[in-house]
């Protein structure tokens, strides 16, 4: 057996059509993945088969063709746009005498490069080790060696068994650490729920412009680039909508075709921000010819993480790349905003997006102006503790003029037990007059 070489930059791409028509979009996306990983595609080998070959996946003749292409281009790595079994990967490496990586391994490598937070690094390492644990068999010559030395001779423990044991131990350690991080995130989610702050989560196909849109909405500086999986780590920011009440905006990892199951499992705690969101902003690249298919792939992943029933607001981004498309809001037969056309890069349509966000988030919110007497101090403190107060002005008699927003269920509870509806200001004149007086 040969020694496994170190990874290089020059890559040969392999794309096989299994009983389907040739998909140029799928191959182009795979090429973008390779470029995002930092490798340089030097050649592409395509073909068709009814079923994968059990030994080489591509068949003996095609495998020999790949070997010739690797030698001609002096390639360092062969990248398959498919999932290979450990046996197929091992056989291909023996034949091609270079590193072979399948689609899952390539995406894991990109994630390892991009993860910045402690949680993201733990999640990626866990997914990598789960993937590696099935690929330890005879990949390296040293795996056949046994421990030696005085007192250690005999059957002993093979290096393969040692590596399996160490990987198993590391996986258990990573799971424990991620459980701790998950508990911390859960505390943050409970605090936001207690404060009645709605959460809006950005989801979408990778490179649809989520991070650029997030930066435009929040004035943040999240890294954004025209490449797949530019950002991985979730970012949360608190913003105020035109109606005045706050929301928490969450930017999450982008989705892609055939997202590895190990990654979905490893990032489940991060994706829980999406599962628990009050509203999903489904960002779509409006300029992509494959946008309908991309939307289906996103909804498929949402179904896998049990978030398919969460309400969605579609955001058709990158209209600056389309001809004669103006910013607008599309509504259903009930007048509910269901789609917004914007350009996060130029800022076109952002005011409409704010408007649609406020409408959708506030549909389950009660916005009222109250005039509380001094005797209602307990209710006044309770509203502040819930984070529901937008404006509060003290009156001469010791009472308060307040502008509040509450979820409908919480408002109904206060009506039932605190009779809060008796303090509603019939019109906005008292609060407006007090604000004008204070300004003078």
Short mmCIF file of C-alpha atoms in Angstrom, two decimals:
data_model
loop_
_atom_site.label_atom_id
_atom_site.label_comp_id
_atom_site.label_asym_id
_atom_site.label_seq_id
_atom_site.Cartn_x
_atom_site.Cartn_y
_atom_site.Cartn_z
CA UNK A 1 0.00 0.00 0.00
CA UNK A 2 1.17 3.54 -0.76
CA UNK A 3 1.45 6.36 1.73
CA UNK A 4 -1.46 8.78 1.45
CA UNK A 5 -0.11 12.02 -0.08
CA UNK A 6 -0.71 15.46 1.34
CA UNK A 7 -3.48 17.50 -0.22
CA UNK A 8 -2.56 19.75 -3.12
CA UNK A 9 -4.11 22.54 -5.17
CA UNK A 10 -4.42 21.14 -8.70
CA UNK A 11 -7.67 19.17 -8.92
CA UNK A 12 -9.34 16.88 -11.45
CA UNK A 13 -13.14 16.98 -11.20
CA UNK A 14 -15.30 13.92 -11.81
CA UNK A 15 -19.03 14.22 -12.50
CA UNK A 16 -21.04 11.11 -13.37
CA UNK A 17 -24.66 11.17 -14.56
CA UNK A 18 -26.46 8.23 -13.02
CA UNK A 19 -29.46 7.36 -15.17
CA UNK A 20 -30.30 11.06 -15.64
CA UNK A 21 -29.78 13.76 -18.25
CA UNK A 22 -26.62 15.85 -18.02
CA UNK A 23 -27.06 18.65 -15.50
CA UNK A 24 -24.80 21.57 -16.40
CA UNK A 25 -26.02 23.56 -13.36
CA UNK A 26 -25.02 20.79 -10.97
CA UNK A 27 -21.54 20.55 -12.50
CA UNK A 28 -21.10 24.33 -12.40
CA UNK A 29 -22.10 24.38 -8.72
CA UNK A 30 -19.58 21.62 -8.01
CA UNK A 31 -16.89 23.65 -9.79
CA UNK A 32 -17.76 26.65 -7.57
CA UNK A 33 -17.44 24.40 -4.52
CA UNK A 34 -13.96 23.35 -5.63
CA UNK A 35 -12.89 26.95 -6.19
CA UNK A 36 -14.31 27.91 -2.79
CA UNK A 37 -12.12 25.25 -1.19
CA UNK A 38 -9.01 26.91 -2.62
CA UNK A 39 -8.24 24.24 -5.21
CA UNK A 40 -7.60 24.92 -8.90
CA UNK A 41 -9.70 22.81 -11.32
CA UNK A 42 -7.39 21.73 -14.14
CA UNK A 43 -9.60 19.14 -15.86
CA UNK A 44 -13.11 17.71 -15.74
CA UNK A 45 -14.06 14.12 -16.50
CA UNK A 46 -17.73 13.35 -17.16
CA UNK A 47 -19.61 10.18 -17.98
CA UNK A 48 -22.82 8.23 -17.57
CA UNK A 49 -23.73 4.96 -15.89
CA UNK A 50 -26.95 3.21 -14.95
CA UNK A 51 -25.59 2.29 -11.50
CA UNK A 52 -22.30 3.01 -9.71
CA UNK A 53 -19.47 0.50 -10.19
CA UNK A 54 -18.89 -1.35 -6.88
CA UNK A 55 -15.07 -1.08 -7.09
CA UNK A 56 -14.34 2.33 -8.61
CA UNK A 57 -17.82 3.96 -8.79
CA UNK A 58 -17.02 5.08 -12.38
CA UNK A 59 -16.12 1.76 -13.95
CA UNK A 60 -12.73 0.32 -14.87
CA UNK A 61 -12.34 2.07 -18.21
CA UNK A 62 -13.34 5.50 -16.85
CA UNK A 63 -11.05 5.02 -13.85
CA UNK A 64 -8.11 4.43 -16.18
CA UNK A 65 -9.11 7.54 -18.15
CA UNK A 66 -9.05 9.55 -14.91
CA UNK A 67 -5.59 8.14 -14.14
CA UNK A 68 -4.30 9.35 -17.51
CA UNK A 69 -5.84 12.82 -16.96
CA UNK A 70 -4.22 13.03 -13.52
CA UNK A 71 -0.78 12.21 -14.97
CA UNK A 72 -1.17 14.61 -17.92
CA UNK A 73 -2.15 17.52 -15.68
CA UNK A 74 0.10 16.58 -12.75
CA UNK A 75 -2.93 16.83 -10.47
CA UNK A 76 -2.65 16.48 -6.71
CA UNK A 77 -6.24 15.51 -5.90
CA UNK A 78 -9.28 14.00 -7.62
CA UNK A 79 -12.64 15.37 -6.48
CA UNK A 80 -15.87 13.42 -7.06
CA UNK A 81 -19.25 15.16 -7.22
CA UNK A 82 -20.71 12.09 -5.52
CA UNK A 83 -20.54 10.24 -2.22
CA UNK A 84 -18.03 7.39 -2.38
CA UNK A 85 -17.94 4.37 -0.11
CA UNK A 86 -14.74 3.85 1.90
CA UNK A 87 -13.86 0.86 -0.32
CA UNK A 88 -14.33 2.85 -3.55
CA UNK A 89 -12.24 5.73 -2.19
CA UNK A 90 -9.47 3.35 -1.13
CA UNK A 91 -9.44 1.53 -4.49
CA UNK A 92 -9.35 4.80 -6.44
CA UNK A 93 -6.44 6.12 -4.39
CA UNK A 94 -4.51 2.92 -5.03
CA UNK A 95 -5.13 3.17 -8.78
CA UNK A 96 -4.67 6.93 -9.22
CA UNK A 97 -1.84 7.25 -6.66
CA UNK A 98 -3.15 10.58 -5.39
CA UNK A 99 -5.66 11.82 -2.89
CA UNK A 100 -9.34 11.19 -3.69
CA UNK A 101 -12.10 13.18 -2.04
CA UNK A 102 -15.85 12.83 -2.46
CA UNK A 103 -18.50 15.58 -2.28
CA UNK A 104 -19.01 15.21 1.46
CA UNK A 105 -15.28 15.37 2.16
CA UNK A 106 -14.96 18.50 0.01
CA UNK A 107 -17.79 20.32 1.81
CA UNK A 108 -16.34 19.30 5.18
CA UNK A 109 -12.99 20.77 4.12
CA UNK A 110 -14.64 24.07 3.18
CA UNK A 111 -16.50 24.18 6.49
CA UNK A 112 -13.25 23.52 8.36
CA UNK A 113 -11.67 26.53 6.62
CA UNK A 114 -14.59 28.89 7.31
CA UNK A 115 -15.62 28.02 10.88
CA UNK A 116 -14.51 30.84 13.19
CA UNK A 117 -16.50 30.51 16.41
CA UNK A 118 -15.73 27.89 19.05
CA UNK A 119 -19.10 26.23 18.47
CA UNK A 120 -18.64 26.16 14.70
CA UNK A 121 -15.21 24.57 15.02
CA UNK A 122 -16.56 21.91 17.36
CA UNK A 123 -19.43 21.13 14.98
CA UNK A 124 -17.16 20.82 11.96
CA UNK A 125 -14.64 18.64 13.80
CA UNK A 126 -17.44 16.33 14.95
CA UNK A 127 -18.73 15.95 11.40
CA UNK A 128 -15.19 15.33 10.09
CA UNK A 129 -14.48 12.64 12.66
CA UNK A 130 -17.78 10.87 11.95
CA UNK A 131 -16.88 10.88 8.25
CA UNK A 132 -13.30 9.77 8.92
CA UNK A 133 -14.29 6.94 11.25
CA UNK A 134 -15.59 4.92 8.28
CA UNK A 135 -12.43 5.53 6.24
CA UNK A 136 -9.66 4.19 8.44
CA UNK A 137 -9.32 0.77 6.81
CA UNK A 138 -5.91 0.34 5.14
CA UNK A 139 -5.71 3.94 3.97
CA UNK A 140 -2.17 4.21 5.32
CA UNK A 141 0.57 1.59 5.63
CA UNK A 142 1.21 2.49 9.25
CA UNK A 143 -2.22 1.17 10.20
CA UNK A 144 -0.88 -2.38 9.86
CA UNK A 145 1.79 -1.85 12.52
CA UNK A 146 1.46 -3.01 16.09
CA UNK A 147 2.84 -1.57 19.27
CA UNK A 148 6.21 -3.03 20.21
CA UNK A 149 8.78 -2.82 22.95
CA UNK A 150 9.59 -4.68 26.14
CA UNK A 151 6.42 -5.95 27.76
CA UNK A 152 4.29 -4.98 24.77
CA UNK A 153 5.11 -7.75 22.30
CA UNK A 154 2.44 -10.22 21.34
CA UNK A 155 -0.99 -9.77 19.80
CA UNK A 156 -1.14 -6.22 21.14
CA UNK A 157 -3.33 -3.52 19.65
CA UNK A 158 -3.08 -2.59 15.98
CA UNK A 159 -2.67 1.07 15.01
CA UNK A 160 -6.08 0.84 13.31
CA UNK A 161 -7.75 -0.14 16.58
CA UNK A 162 -5.87 2.60 18.41
CA UNK A 163 -7.04 5.24 15.92
CA UNK A 164 -10.63 3.99 16.15
CA UNK A 165 -10.52 4.16 19.93
CA UNK A 166 -9.02 7.67 19.95
CA UNK A 167 -11.55 8.93 17.40
CA UNK A 168 -14.43 7.43 19.40
CA UNK A 169 -13.15 9.12 22.55
CA UNK A 170 -12.79 12.47 20.76
CA UNK A 171 -16.32 12.21 19.33
CA UNK A 172 -17.75 11.65 22.82
CA UNK A 173 -15.80 14.66 24.13
CA UNK A 174 -17.05 16.89 21.29
CA UNK A 175 -20.65 15.83 21.90
CA UNK A 176 -20.35 16.76 25.58
CA UNK A 177 -18.91 20.17 24.72
CA UNK A 178 -21.60 20.83 22.12
CA UNK A 179 -24.30 19.87 24.60
CA UNK A 180 -22.91 22.52 26.96
CA UNK A 181 -22.93 25.14 24.19
CA UNK A 182 -26.44 24.07 23.23
CA UNK A 183 -27.63 24.62 26.81
CA UNK A 184 -26.14 28.12 26.73
CA UNK A 185 -27.91 28.87 23.46
CA UNK A 186 -31.15 27.52 24.91
CA UNK A 187 -30.84 29.96 27.82
CA UNK A 188 -30.51 32.82 25.33
CA UNK A 189 -33.59 31.65 23.44
CA UNK A 190 -35.59 31.40 26.67
CA UNK A 191 -34.51 34.92 27.64
CA UNK A 192 -35.70 36.29 24.27
CA UNK A 193 -39.01 34.46 24.59
CA UNK A 194 -39.47 35.81 28.11
CA UNK A 195 -38.82 39.32 26.83
CA UNK A 196 -41.34 38.79 23.99
CA UNK A 197 -38.74 39.64 21.35
CA UNK A 198 -39.65 37.93 18.04
CA UNK A 199 -36.86 36.12 16.18
CA UNK A 200 -36.49 36.37 12.40
CA UNK A 201 -34.09 33.84 10.84
CA UNK A 202 -32.49 34.24 7.41
CA UNK A 203 -32.39 31.00 5.42
CA UNK A 204 -31.62 30.28 1.81
CA UNK A 205 -29.40 28.59 -0.71
CA UNK A 206 -25.73 29.36 -0.28
CA UNK A 207 -24.54 32.49 -2.12
CA UNK A 208 -28.09 33.89 -2.33
CA UNK A 209 -26.93 37.07 -0.57
CA UNK A 210 -28.05 36.37 3.02
CA UNK A 211 -25.03 37.95 4.70
CA UNK A 212 -25.18 41.05 2.47
CA UNK A 213 -28.88 41.41 3.28
CA UNK A 214 -28.15 40.85 6.98
CA UNK A 215 -25.53 43.61 6.93
CA UNK A 216 -27.91 45.99 5.17
CA UNK A 217 -30.71 45.35 7.68
CA UNK A 218 -28.57 45.49 10.83
CA UNK A 219 -25.65 47.74 9.82
CA UNK A 220 -23.40 44.88 10.90
CA UNK A 221 -20.12 43.84 9.29
CA UNK A 222 -20.60 40.11 8.76
CA UNK A 223 -18.19 38.73 6.15
CA UNK A 224 -19.86 38.50 2.74
CA UNK A 225 -18.35 37.34 -0.55
CA UNK A 226 -19.43 35.95 -3.91
CA UNK A 227 -18.61 32.35 -3.04
CA UNK A 228 -20.28 29.28 -1.58
CA UNK A 229 -20.39 29.03 2.24
CA UNK A 230 -18.73 32.43 2.75
CA UNK A 231 -20.01 32.46 6.34
CA UNK A 232 -20.86 29.57 8.63
CA UNK A 233 -21.15 30.87 12.17
CA UNK A 234 -24.60 32.15 13.16
CA UNK A 235 -24.81 35.85 13.97
CA UNK A 236 -27.64 37.49 15.92
CA UNK A 237 -28.45 41.20 15.96
CA UNK A 238 -31.29 43.19 17.52
CA UNK A 239 -33.02 45.71 15.24
CA UNK A 240 -36.09 47.94 15.48
CA UNK A 241 -38.77 47.82 12.82
CA UNK A 242 -40.68 50.92 11.64
CA UNK A 243 -43.53 50.12 14.04
CA UNK A 244 -41.06 50.62 16.89
CA UNK A 245 -40.88 47.17 18.45
CA UNK A 246 -37.61 45.17 18.38
CA UNK A 247 -36.83 41.87 16.66
CA UNK A 248 -33.78 39.62 16.73
CA UNK A 249 -32.38 38.85 13.28
CA UNK A 250 -30.36 35.63 12.90
CA UNK A 251 -28.03 34.86 9.96
CA UNK A 252 -27.48 31.10 9.51
CA UNK A 253 -25.45 28.76 7.32
CA UNK A 254 -26.49 28.48 3.69
CA UNK A 255 -27.97 25.28 2.27
CA UNK A 256 -26.93 23.33 -0.81
CA UNK A 257 -27.89 20.25 -2.80
CA UNK A 258 -27.16 17.00 -0.98
CA UNK A 259 -25.99 18.74 2.20
CA UNK A 260 -24.11 15.98 4.08
CA UNK A 261 -26.21 14.38 6.81
CA UNK A 262 -23.25 14.51 9.20
CA UNK A 263 -23.22 18.28 8.82
CA UNK A 264 -26.97 18.60 9.32
CA UNK A 265 -26.64 16.54 12.50
CA UNK A 266 -23.59 18.47 13.73
CA UNK A 267 -25.17 21.88 13.05
CA UNK A 268 -28.55 20.93 14.50
CA UNK A 269 -28.05 23.13 17.59
CA UNK A 270 -27.16 26.09 15.37
CA UNK A 271 -30.07 25.43 13.02
CA UNK A 272 -32.40 25.38 16.03
CA UNK A 273 -32.38 29.18 15.71
CA UNK A 274 -34.22 28.54 12.45
CA UNK A 275 -36.53 25.94 13.96
CA UNK A 276 -37.63 28.27 16.80
CA UNK A 277 -37.90 31.45 14.69
CA UNK A 278 -41.18 33.35 14.59
CA UNK A 279 -40.58 34.11 10.90
CA UNK A 280 -38.18 32.80 8.24
CA UNK A 281 -36.76 35.20 5.67
CA UNK A 282 -36.20 32.82 2.75
CA UNK A 283 -33.60 34.65 0.64
CA UNK A 284 -33.61 33.65 -3.05
CA UNK A 285 -31.18 34.63 -5.79
CA UNK A 286 -33.72 36.06 -8.25
CA UNK A 287 -31.11 36.16 -11.02
CA UNK A 288 -30.38 32.42 -10.85
CA UNK A 289 -31.88 30.26 -13.59
CA UNK A 290 -32.05 27.42 -11.05
CA UNK A 291 -33.87 29.41 -8.35
CA UNK A 292 -36.97 27.17 -8.21
CA UNK A 293 -34.83 24.08 -7.66
CA UNK A 294 -32.77 25.93 -5.05
CA UNK A 295 -35.93 26.89 -3.18
CA UNK A 296 -36.99 23.23 -3.16
CA UNK A 297 -33.60 22.20 -1.75
CA UNK A 298 -33.91 24.77 1.06
CA UNK A 299 -37.41 23.57 1.93
CA UNK A 300 -36.10 19.99 1.94
CA UNK A 301 -33.46 20.87 4.56
CA UNK A 302 -36.05 22.81 6.57
CA UNK A 303 -38.19 19.66 6.57
CA UNK A 304 -35.19 17.66 7.81
CA UNK A 305 -34.70 19.97 10.81
CA UNK A 306 -38.47 20.08 11.58
CA UNK A 307 -38.87 23.73 10.53
CA UNK A 308 -41.11 23.19 7.50
CA UNK A 309 -44.17 24.64 9.29
CA UNK A 310 -42.50 27.93 10.23
CA UNK A 311 -44.04 30.95 8.44
CA UNK A 312 -41.92 32.26 5.54
CA UNK A 313 -41.47 35.59 3.81
CA UNK A 314 -39.72 35.15 0.45
CA UNK A 315 -37.06 37.75 -0.36
CA UNK A 316 -36.11 37.74 -4.05
CA UNK A 317 -32.65 39.29 -3.91
CA UNK A 318 -30.21 40.52 -6.62
CA UNK A 319 -32.84 42.24 -8.77
CA UNK A 320 -30.04 44.60 -9.86
CA UNK A 321 -28.92 41.72 -12.13
CA UNK A 322 -32.35 41.52 -13.80
CA UNK A 323 -33.73 43.78 -16.51
CA UNK A 324 -36.87 45.83 -15.89
CA UNK A 325 -37.56 44.43 -12.42
CA UNK A 326 -38.53 47.05 -9.85
CA UNK A 327 -38.69 46.65 -6.06
CA UNK A 328 -42.17 45.59 -4.98
CA UNK A 329 -44.21 43.59 -2.45
CA UNK A 330 -46.32 40.66 -3.68
CA UNK A 331 -49.38 39.84 -1.57
CA UNK A 332 -51.79 36.92 -1.38
CA UNK A 333 -55.57 37.11 -1.73
CA UNK A 334 -55.84 38.21 1.93
CA UNK A 335 -53.40 41.09 1.47
CA UNK A 336 -50.60 39.37 3.42
CA UNK A 337 -47.07 40.12 2.21
CA UNK A 338 -45.58 36.87 0.86
CA UNK A 339 -42.74 38.06 -1.42
CA UNK A 340 -40.46 41.10 -1.57
CA UNK A 341 -38.19 41.99 -4.51
CA UNK A 342 -35.00 43.78 -3.38
CA UNK A 343 -31.30 44.27 -4.03
CA UNK A 344 -29.26 44.00 -0.86
CA UNK A 345 -26.19 45.25 -2.76
CA UNK A 346 -27.70 48.54 -3.98
CA UNK A 347 -30.28 48.92 -1.20
CA UNK A 348 -33.21 49.02 -3.63
CA UNK A 349 -36.45 47.90 -1.98
CA UNK A 350 -35.08 47.78 1.57
CA UNK A 351 -37.83 50.14 2.79
CA UNK A 352 -40.40 47.69 1.37
CA UNK A 353 -38.67 44.81 3.16
CA UNK A 354 -38.83 46.69 6.47
CA UNK A 355 -42.52 47.33 5.83
CA UNK A 356 -43.26 43.68 5.02
CA UNK A 357 -41.26 42.53 8.05
CA UNK A 358 -43.20 44.84 10.34
CA UNK A 359 -46.51 43.61 8.91
CA UNK A 360 -45.66 39.92 9.24
CA UNK A 361 -44.07 40.12 12.69
CA UNK A 362 -46.72 42.46 14.08
CA UNK A 363 -49.61 40.30 12.85
CA UNK A 364 -49.46 38.44 16.16
CA UNK A 365 -48.57 41.55 18.19
CA UNK A 366 -50.79 44.02 20.04
CA UNK A 367 -49.55 47.62 19.88
CA UNK A 368 -51.24 49.93 22.39
CA UNK A 369 -50.79 53.23 24.18
CA UNK A 370 -51.62 53.14 27.87
CA UNK A 371 -52.21 55.69 30.60
CA UNK A 372 -51.36 53.95 33.91
CA UNK A 373 -52.19 55.53 37.28
CA UNK A 374 -49.58 55.67 40.04
CA UNK A 375 -51.39 52.79 41.77
CA UNK A 376 -50.54 50.46 38.84
CA UNK A 377 -46.83 50.33 39.67
CA UNK A 378 -46.80 46.52 39.67
CA UNK A 379 -48.22 46.39 36.13
CA UNK A 380 -45.77 49.12 35.06
CA UNK A 381 -42.82 47.05 36.33
CA UNK A 382 -44.19 43.88 34.74
CA UNK A 383 -44.36 45.54 31.31
CA UNK A 384 -40.75 46.71 31.64
CA UNK A 385 -39.59 43.27 32.78
CA UNK A 386 -41.18 41.77 29.66
CA UNK A 387 -39.27 44.19 27.42
CA UNK A 388 -42.55 45.43 25.93
CA UNK A 389 -42.17 49.19 26.51
CA UNK A 390 -41.12 51.44 23.61
CA UNK A 391 -41.87 54.78 25.25
CA UNK A 392 -42.55 55.76 28.85
CA UNK A 393 -43.34 59.27 30.15
CA UNK A 394 -44.00 60.19 33.77
CA UNK A 395 -47.05 62.38 34.44
CA UNK A 396 -47.39 65.08 37.10
CA UNK A 397 -49.78 62.89 39.11
CA UNK A 398 -47.20 60.09 39.27
CA UNK A 399 -48.76 57.99 36.55
CA UNK A 400 -47.26 56.95 33.22
CA UNK A 401 -48.01 57.40 29.54
CA UNK A 402 -46.69 54.27 27.79
CA UNK A 403 -46.28 52.90 24.28
CA UNK A 404 -46.14 49.06 24.42
CA UNK A 405 -46.17 45.99 22.16
CA UNK A 406 -47.11 42.52 23.38
CA UNK A 407 -47.80 39.15 21.83
CA UNK A 408 -51.51 38.56 21.53
CA UNK A 409 -51.47 35.68 24.04
CA UNK A 410 -49.65 37.82 26.64
CA UNK A 411 -52.01 40.74 26.05
CA UNK A 412 -55.06 38.49 26.52
CA UNK A 413 -53.53 37.22 29.78
CA UNK A 414 -53.04 40.78 31.08
CA UNK A 415 -56.58 41.68 30.06
CA UNK A 416 -57.90 38.68 32.00
CA UNK A 417 -55.84 39.02 35.17
CA UNK A 418 -54.78 42.70 35.28
CA UNK A 419 -57.65 44.37 33.33
CA UNK A 420 -55.01 46.24 31.31
CA UNK A 421 -57.58 47.20 28.68
CA UNK A 422 -59.07 49.79 31.06
CA UNK A 423 -55.88 51.86 30.69
CA UNK A 424 -55.94 52.06 26.88
CA UNK A 425 -55.67 55.60 25.48
CA UNK A 426 -58.56 56.04 23.04
CA UNK A 427 -56.54 58.25 20.71
CA UNK A 428 -52.89 59.25 20.47
CA UNK A 429 -53.39 62.84 21.54
CA UNK A 430 -52.27 62.51 25.22
CA UNK A 431 -48.97 60.81 24.34
CA UNK A 432 -48.29 63.12 21.42
CA UNK A 433 -49.00 66.24 23.50
CA UNK A 434 -46.73 64.99 26.27
CA UNK A 435 -43.96 64.30 23.74
CA UNK A 436 -44.34 67.80 22.25
CA UNK A 437 -44.27 69.39 25.70
CA UNK A 438 -41.16 67.42 26.63
CA UNK A 439 -39.45 68.51 23.36
CA UNK A 440 -40.16 72.17 24.14
#
